Coordinates of N, CA and C in Angstrom, one line a residue:
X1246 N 124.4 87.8 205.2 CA 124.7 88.5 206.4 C 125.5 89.7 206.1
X1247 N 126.4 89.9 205.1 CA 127.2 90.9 204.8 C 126.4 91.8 204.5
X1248 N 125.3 91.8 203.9 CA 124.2 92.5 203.4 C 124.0 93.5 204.6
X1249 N 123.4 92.5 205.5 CA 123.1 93.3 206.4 C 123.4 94.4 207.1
X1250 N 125.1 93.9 207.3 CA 126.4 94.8 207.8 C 126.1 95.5 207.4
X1251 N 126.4 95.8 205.6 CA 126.8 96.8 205.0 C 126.1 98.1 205.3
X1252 N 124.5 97.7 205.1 CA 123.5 98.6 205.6 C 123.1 99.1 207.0
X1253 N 123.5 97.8 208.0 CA 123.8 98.5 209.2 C 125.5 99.7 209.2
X1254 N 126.3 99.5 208.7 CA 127.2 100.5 208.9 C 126.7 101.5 207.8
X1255 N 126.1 101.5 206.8 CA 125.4 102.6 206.3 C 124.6 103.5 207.1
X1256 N 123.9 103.0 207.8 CA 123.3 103.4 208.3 C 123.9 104.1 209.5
X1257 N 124.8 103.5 209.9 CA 125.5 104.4 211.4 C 126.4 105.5 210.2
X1258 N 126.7 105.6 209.7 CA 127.4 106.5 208.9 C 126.4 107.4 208.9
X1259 N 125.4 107.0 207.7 CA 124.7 108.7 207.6 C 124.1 109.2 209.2
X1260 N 124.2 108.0 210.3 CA 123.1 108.7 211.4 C 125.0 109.7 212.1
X1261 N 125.7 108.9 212.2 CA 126.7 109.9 212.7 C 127.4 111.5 212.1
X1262 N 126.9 111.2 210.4 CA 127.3 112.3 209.8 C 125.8 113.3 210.1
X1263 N 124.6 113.0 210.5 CA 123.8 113.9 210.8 C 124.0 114.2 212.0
X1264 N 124.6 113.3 213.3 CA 124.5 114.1 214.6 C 125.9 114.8 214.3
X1265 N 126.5 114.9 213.6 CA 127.8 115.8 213.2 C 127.3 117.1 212.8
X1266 N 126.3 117.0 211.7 CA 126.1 118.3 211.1 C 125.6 119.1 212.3
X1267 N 124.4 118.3 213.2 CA 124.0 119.0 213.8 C 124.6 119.6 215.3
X1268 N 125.8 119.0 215.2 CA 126.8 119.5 216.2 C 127.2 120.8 216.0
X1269 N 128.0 120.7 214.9 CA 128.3 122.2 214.0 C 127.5 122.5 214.1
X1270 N 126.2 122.6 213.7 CA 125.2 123.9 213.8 C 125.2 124.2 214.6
X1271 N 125.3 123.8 216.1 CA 124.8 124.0 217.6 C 125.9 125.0 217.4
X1272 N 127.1 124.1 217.5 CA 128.3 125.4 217.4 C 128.3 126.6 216.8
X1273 N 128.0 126.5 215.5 CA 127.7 127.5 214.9 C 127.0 128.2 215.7
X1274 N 125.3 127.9 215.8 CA 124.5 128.7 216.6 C 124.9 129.4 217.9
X1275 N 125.4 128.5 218.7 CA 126.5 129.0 220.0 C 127.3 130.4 219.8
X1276 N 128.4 130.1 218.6 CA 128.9 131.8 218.6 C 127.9 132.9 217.3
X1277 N 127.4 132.6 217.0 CA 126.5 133.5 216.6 C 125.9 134.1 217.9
X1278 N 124.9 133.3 218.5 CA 124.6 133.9 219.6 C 125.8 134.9 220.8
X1279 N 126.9 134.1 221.2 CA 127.9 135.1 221.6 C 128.1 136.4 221.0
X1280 N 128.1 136.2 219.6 CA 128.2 137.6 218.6 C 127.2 138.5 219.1
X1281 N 126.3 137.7 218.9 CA 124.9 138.8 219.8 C 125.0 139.4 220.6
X1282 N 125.4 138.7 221.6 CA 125.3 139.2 223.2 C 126.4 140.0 223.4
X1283 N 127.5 139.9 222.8 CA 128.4 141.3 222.6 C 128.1 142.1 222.1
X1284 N 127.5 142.4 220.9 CA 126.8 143.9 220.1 C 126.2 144.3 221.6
X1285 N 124.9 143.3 221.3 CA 124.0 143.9 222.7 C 124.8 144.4 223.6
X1286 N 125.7 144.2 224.4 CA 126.4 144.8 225.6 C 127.2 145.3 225.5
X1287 N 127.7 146.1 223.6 CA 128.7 147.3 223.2 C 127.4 147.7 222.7
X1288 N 126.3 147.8 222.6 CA 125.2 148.7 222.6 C 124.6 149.2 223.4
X1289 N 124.6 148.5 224.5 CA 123.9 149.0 225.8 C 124.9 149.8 226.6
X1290 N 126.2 149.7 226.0 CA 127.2 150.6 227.0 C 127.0 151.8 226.4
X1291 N 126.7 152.2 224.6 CA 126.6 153.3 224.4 C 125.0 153.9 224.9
X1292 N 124.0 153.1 224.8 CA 122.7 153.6 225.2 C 123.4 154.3 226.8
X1293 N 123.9 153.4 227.7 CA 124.3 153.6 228.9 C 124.9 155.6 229.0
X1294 N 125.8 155.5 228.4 CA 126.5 156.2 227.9 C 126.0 157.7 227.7
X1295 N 124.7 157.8 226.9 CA 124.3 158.6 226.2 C 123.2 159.2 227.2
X1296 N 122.4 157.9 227.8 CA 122.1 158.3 229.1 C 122.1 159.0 230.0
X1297 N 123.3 159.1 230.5 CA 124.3 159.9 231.4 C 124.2 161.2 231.0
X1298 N 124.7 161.1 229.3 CA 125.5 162.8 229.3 C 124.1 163.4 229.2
X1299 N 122.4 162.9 228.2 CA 121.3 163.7 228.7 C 120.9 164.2 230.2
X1300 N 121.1 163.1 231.1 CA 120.7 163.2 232.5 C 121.7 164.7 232.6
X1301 N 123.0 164.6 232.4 CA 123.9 165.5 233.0 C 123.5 167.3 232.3
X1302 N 123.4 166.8 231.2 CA 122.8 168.1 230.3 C 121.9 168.9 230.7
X1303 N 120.5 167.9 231.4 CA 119.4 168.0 231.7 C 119.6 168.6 233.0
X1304 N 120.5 168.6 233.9 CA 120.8 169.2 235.3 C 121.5 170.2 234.9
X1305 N 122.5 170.4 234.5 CA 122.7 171.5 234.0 C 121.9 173.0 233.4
X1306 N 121.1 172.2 232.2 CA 120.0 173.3 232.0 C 119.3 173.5 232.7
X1307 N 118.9 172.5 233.8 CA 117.7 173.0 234.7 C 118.7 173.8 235.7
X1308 N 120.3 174.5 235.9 CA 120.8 175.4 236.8 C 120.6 176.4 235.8
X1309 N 120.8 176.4 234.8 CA 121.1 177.5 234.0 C 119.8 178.5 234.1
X1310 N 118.4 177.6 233.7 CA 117.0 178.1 233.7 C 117.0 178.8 235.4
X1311 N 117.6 178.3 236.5 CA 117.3 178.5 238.0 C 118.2 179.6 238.1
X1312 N 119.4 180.2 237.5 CA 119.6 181.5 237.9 C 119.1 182.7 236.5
X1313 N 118.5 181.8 235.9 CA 118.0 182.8 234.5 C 116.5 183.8 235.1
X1314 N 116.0 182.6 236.0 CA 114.6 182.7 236.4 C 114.5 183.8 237.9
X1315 N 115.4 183.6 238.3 CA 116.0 184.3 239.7 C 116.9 185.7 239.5
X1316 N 116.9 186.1 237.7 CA 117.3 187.2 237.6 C 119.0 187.5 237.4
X1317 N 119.8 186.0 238.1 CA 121.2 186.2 238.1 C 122.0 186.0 236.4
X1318 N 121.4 185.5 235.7 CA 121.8 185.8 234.1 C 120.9 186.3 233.5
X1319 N 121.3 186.8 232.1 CA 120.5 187.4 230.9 C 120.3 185.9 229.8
X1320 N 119.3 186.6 229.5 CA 118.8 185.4 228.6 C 119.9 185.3 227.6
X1321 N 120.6 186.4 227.1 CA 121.8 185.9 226.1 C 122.5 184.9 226.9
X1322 N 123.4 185.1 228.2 CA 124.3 184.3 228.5 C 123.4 183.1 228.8
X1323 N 122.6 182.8 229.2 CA 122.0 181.5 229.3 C 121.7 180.8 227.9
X1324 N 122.0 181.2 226.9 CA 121.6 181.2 225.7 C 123.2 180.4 225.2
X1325 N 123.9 181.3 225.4 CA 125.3 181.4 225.8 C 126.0 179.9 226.1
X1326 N 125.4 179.3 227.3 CA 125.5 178.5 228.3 C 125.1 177.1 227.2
X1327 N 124.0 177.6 227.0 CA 123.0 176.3 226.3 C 123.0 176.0 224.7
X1328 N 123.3 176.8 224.3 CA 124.1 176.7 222.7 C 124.6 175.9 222.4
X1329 N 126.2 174.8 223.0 CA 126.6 173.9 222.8 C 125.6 172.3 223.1
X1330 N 125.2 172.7 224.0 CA 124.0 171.7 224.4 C 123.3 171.3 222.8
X1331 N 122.5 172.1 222.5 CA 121.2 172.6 221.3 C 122.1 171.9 220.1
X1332 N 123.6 172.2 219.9 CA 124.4 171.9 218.9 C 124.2 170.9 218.2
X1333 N 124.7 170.0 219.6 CA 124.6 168.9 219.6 C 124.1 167.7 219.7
X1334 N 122.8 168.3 220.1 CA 121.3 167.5 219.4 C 120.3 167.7 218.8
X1335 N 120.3 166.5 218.0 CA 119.4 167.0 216.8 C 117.9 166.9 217.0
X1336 N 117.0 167.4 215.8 CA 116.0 168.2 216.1 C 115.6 169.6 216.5
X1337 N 116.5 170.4 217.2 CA 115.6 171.4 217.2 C 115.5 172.4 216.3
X1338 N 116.2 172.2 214.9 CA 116.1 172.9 213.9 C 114.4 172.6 213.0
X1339 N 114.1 171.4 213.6 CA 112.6 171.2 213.4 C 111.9 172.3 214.2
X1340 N 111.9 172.3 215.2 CA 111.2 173.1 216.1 C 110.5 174.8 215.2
X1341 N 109.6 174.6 215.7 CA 109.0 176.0 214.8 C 109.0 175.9 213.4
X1342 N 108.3 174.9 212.6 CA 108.6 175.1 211.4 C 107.6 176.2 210.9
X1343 N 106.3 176.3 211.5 CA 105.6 177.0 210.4 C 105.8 178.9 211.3
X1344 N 106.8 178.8 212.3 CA 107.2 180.1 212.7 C 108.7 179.8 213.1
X1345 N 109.5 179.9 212.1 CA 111.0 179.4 212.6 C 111.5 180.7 213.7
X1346 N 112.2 181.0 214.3 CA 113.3 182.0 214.5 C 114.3 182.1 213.6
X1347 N 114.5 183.3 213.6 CA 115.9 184.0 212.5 C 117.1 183.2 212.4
X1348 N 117.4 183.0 213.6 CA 119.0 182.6 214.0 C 118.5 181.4 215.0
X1349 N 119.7 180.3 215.2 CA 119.9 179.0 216.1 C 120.4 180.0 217.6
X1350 N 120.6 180.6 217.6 CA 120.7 181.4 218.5 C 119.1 181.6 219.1
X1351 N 118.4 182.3 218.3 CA 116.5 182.4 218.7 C 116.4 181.0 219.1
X1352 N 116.4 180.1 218.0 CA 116.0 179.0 218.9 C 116.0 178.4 220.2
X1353 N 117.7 178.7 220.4 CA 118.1 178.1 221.6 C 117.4 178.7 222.4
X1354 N 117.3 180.4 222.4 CA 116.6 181.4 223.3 C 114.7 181.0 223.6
X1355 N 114.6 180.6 222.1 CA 113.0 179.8 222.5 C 112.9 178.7 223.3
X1356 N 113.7 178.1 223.2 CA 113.9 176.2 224.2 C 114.1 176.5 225.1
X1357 N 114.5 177.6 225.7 CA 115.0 178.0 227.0 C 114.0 179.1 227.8
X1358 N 113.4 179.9 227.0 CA 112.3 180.4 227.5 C 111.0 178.6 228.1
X1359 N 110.7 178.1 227.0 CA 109.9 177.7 227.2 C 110.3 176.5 228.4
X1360 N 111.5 176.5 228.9 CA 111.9 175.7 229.9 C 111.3 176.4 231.2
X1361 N 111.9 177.4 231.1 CA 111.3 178.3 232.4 C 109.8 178.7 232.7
X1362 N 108.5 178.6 231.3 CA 107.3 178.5 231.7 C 107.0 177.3 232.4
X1363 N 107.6 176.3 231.8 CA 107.7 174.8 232.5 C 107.5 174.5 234.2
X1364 N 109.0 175.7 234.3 CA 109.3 175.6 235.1 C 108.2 176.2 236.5
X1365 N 107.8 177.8 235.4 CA 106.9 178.3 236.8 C 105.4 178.0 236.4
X1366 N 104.8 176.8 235.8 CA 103.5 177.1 235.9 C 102.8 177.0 236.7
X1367 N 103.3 176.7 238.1 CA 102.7 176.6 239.1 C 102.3 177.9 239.5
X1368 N 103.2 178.5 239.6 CA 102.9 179.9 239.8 C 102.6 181.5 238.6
X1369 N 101.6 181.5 238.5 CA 101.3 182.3 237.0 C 101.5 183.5 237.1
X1370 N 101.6 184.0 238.5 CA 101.4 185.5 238.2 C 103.3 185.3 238.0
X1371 N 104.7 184.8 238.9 CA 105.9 184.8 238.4 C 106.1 184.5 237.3
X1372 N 105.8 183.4 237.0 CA 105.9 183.2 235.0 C 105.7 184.1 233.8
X1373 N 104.4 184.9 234.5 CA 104.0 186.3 233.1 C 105.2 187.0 233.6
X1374 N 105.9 187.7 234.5 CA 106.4 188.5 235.1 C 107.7 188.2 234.2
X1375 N 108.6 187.0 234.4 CA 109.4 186.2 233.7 C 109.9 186.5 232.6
X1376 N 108.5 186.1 231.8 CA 108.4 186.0 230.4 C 108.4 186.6 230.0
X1377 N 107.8 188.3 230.5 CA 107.8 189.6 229.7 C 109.0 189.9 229.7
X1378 N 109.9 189.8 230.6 CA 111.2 190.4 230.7 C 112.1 189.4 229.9
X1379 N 112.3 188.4 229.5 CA 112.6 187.8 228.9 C 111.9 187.6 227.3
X1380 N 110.7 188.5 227.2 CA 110.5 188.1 225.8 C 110.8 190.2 225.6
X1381 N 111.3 190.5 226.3 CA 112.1 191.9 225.7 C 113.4 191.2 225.6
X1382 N 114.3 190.8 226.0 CA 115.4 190.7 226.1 C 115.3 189.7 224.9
X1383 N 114.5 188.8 224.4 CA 114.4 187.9 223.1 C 114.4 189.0 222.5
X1384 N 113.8 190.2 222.3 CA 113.7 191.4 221.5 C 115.2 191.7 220.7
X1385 N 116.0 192.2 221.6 CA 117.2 192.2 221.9 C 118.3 191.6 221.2
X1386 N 118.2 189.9 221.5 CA 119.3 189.1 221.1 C 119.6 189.4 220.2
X1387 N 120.9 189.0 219.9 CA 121.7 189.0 218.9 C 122.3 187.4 218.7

């Protein structure tokens, strides 16, 4: 009968040392997963974040293009305006590769022209009108 014991308490032994290990794992598994879900929601505050300042960017150049288009700036100072913008996001030094512009300055002046055809292709005959005066004043820039 001792026999028996023995291997019955063997047996509760390795079965309690497995629902042990697999306790720890769960645990384990538990803050791993918390680890996760924090990245994810110090990631999503920067996605959040970054969101914002495009949306804000994006209203702003769309004023800048609205008194550019209405004659109340020169393409330099809207250029001016939108420079810091361009700075600081990347890509548009890709832009135009097989016809670059001279200067980050041209470019900005090309992203910003081409906002304002955008802007009037509804109306074609104001757009050409636009564009010629603004592709003299591209002439121009410095």
């Amino acid at each position: 009968m001792s026999a028996r014991r023995t291997g019955t308490a063997s047996v509760a032994v390795l079965l309690a040392t497995a629902l042990g290990a697999v306790a720890v794992d769960a645990t384990l598994g538990l803050d791993a997963a918390r680890d996760d879900a924090r990245q994810h929601e110090a990631d999503a505050a920067v996605i959040e974040d970054q969101r914002v300042r495009v949306i804000r960017e994006n209203e702003f150049a769309g004023r800048v293009v609205a008194r550019l288009i209405a004659g109340e700036v020169s393409l330099a100072a809207a250029v001016d305006a939108m420079e810091p913008i361009h700075r600081a996001r990347p890509g548009i030094e890709c832009a135009w590769m097989n016809d670059p512009p001279p200067t980050f300055r041209h470019r900005v002046a090309r992203s910003v022209m081409i906002r304002v055809g955008a802007e009037l292709e509804g109306d074609p005959s104001r757009r050409a009108a636009i564009l010629t005066r603004l592709d003299a004043e591209y002439a121009t820039l410095r």
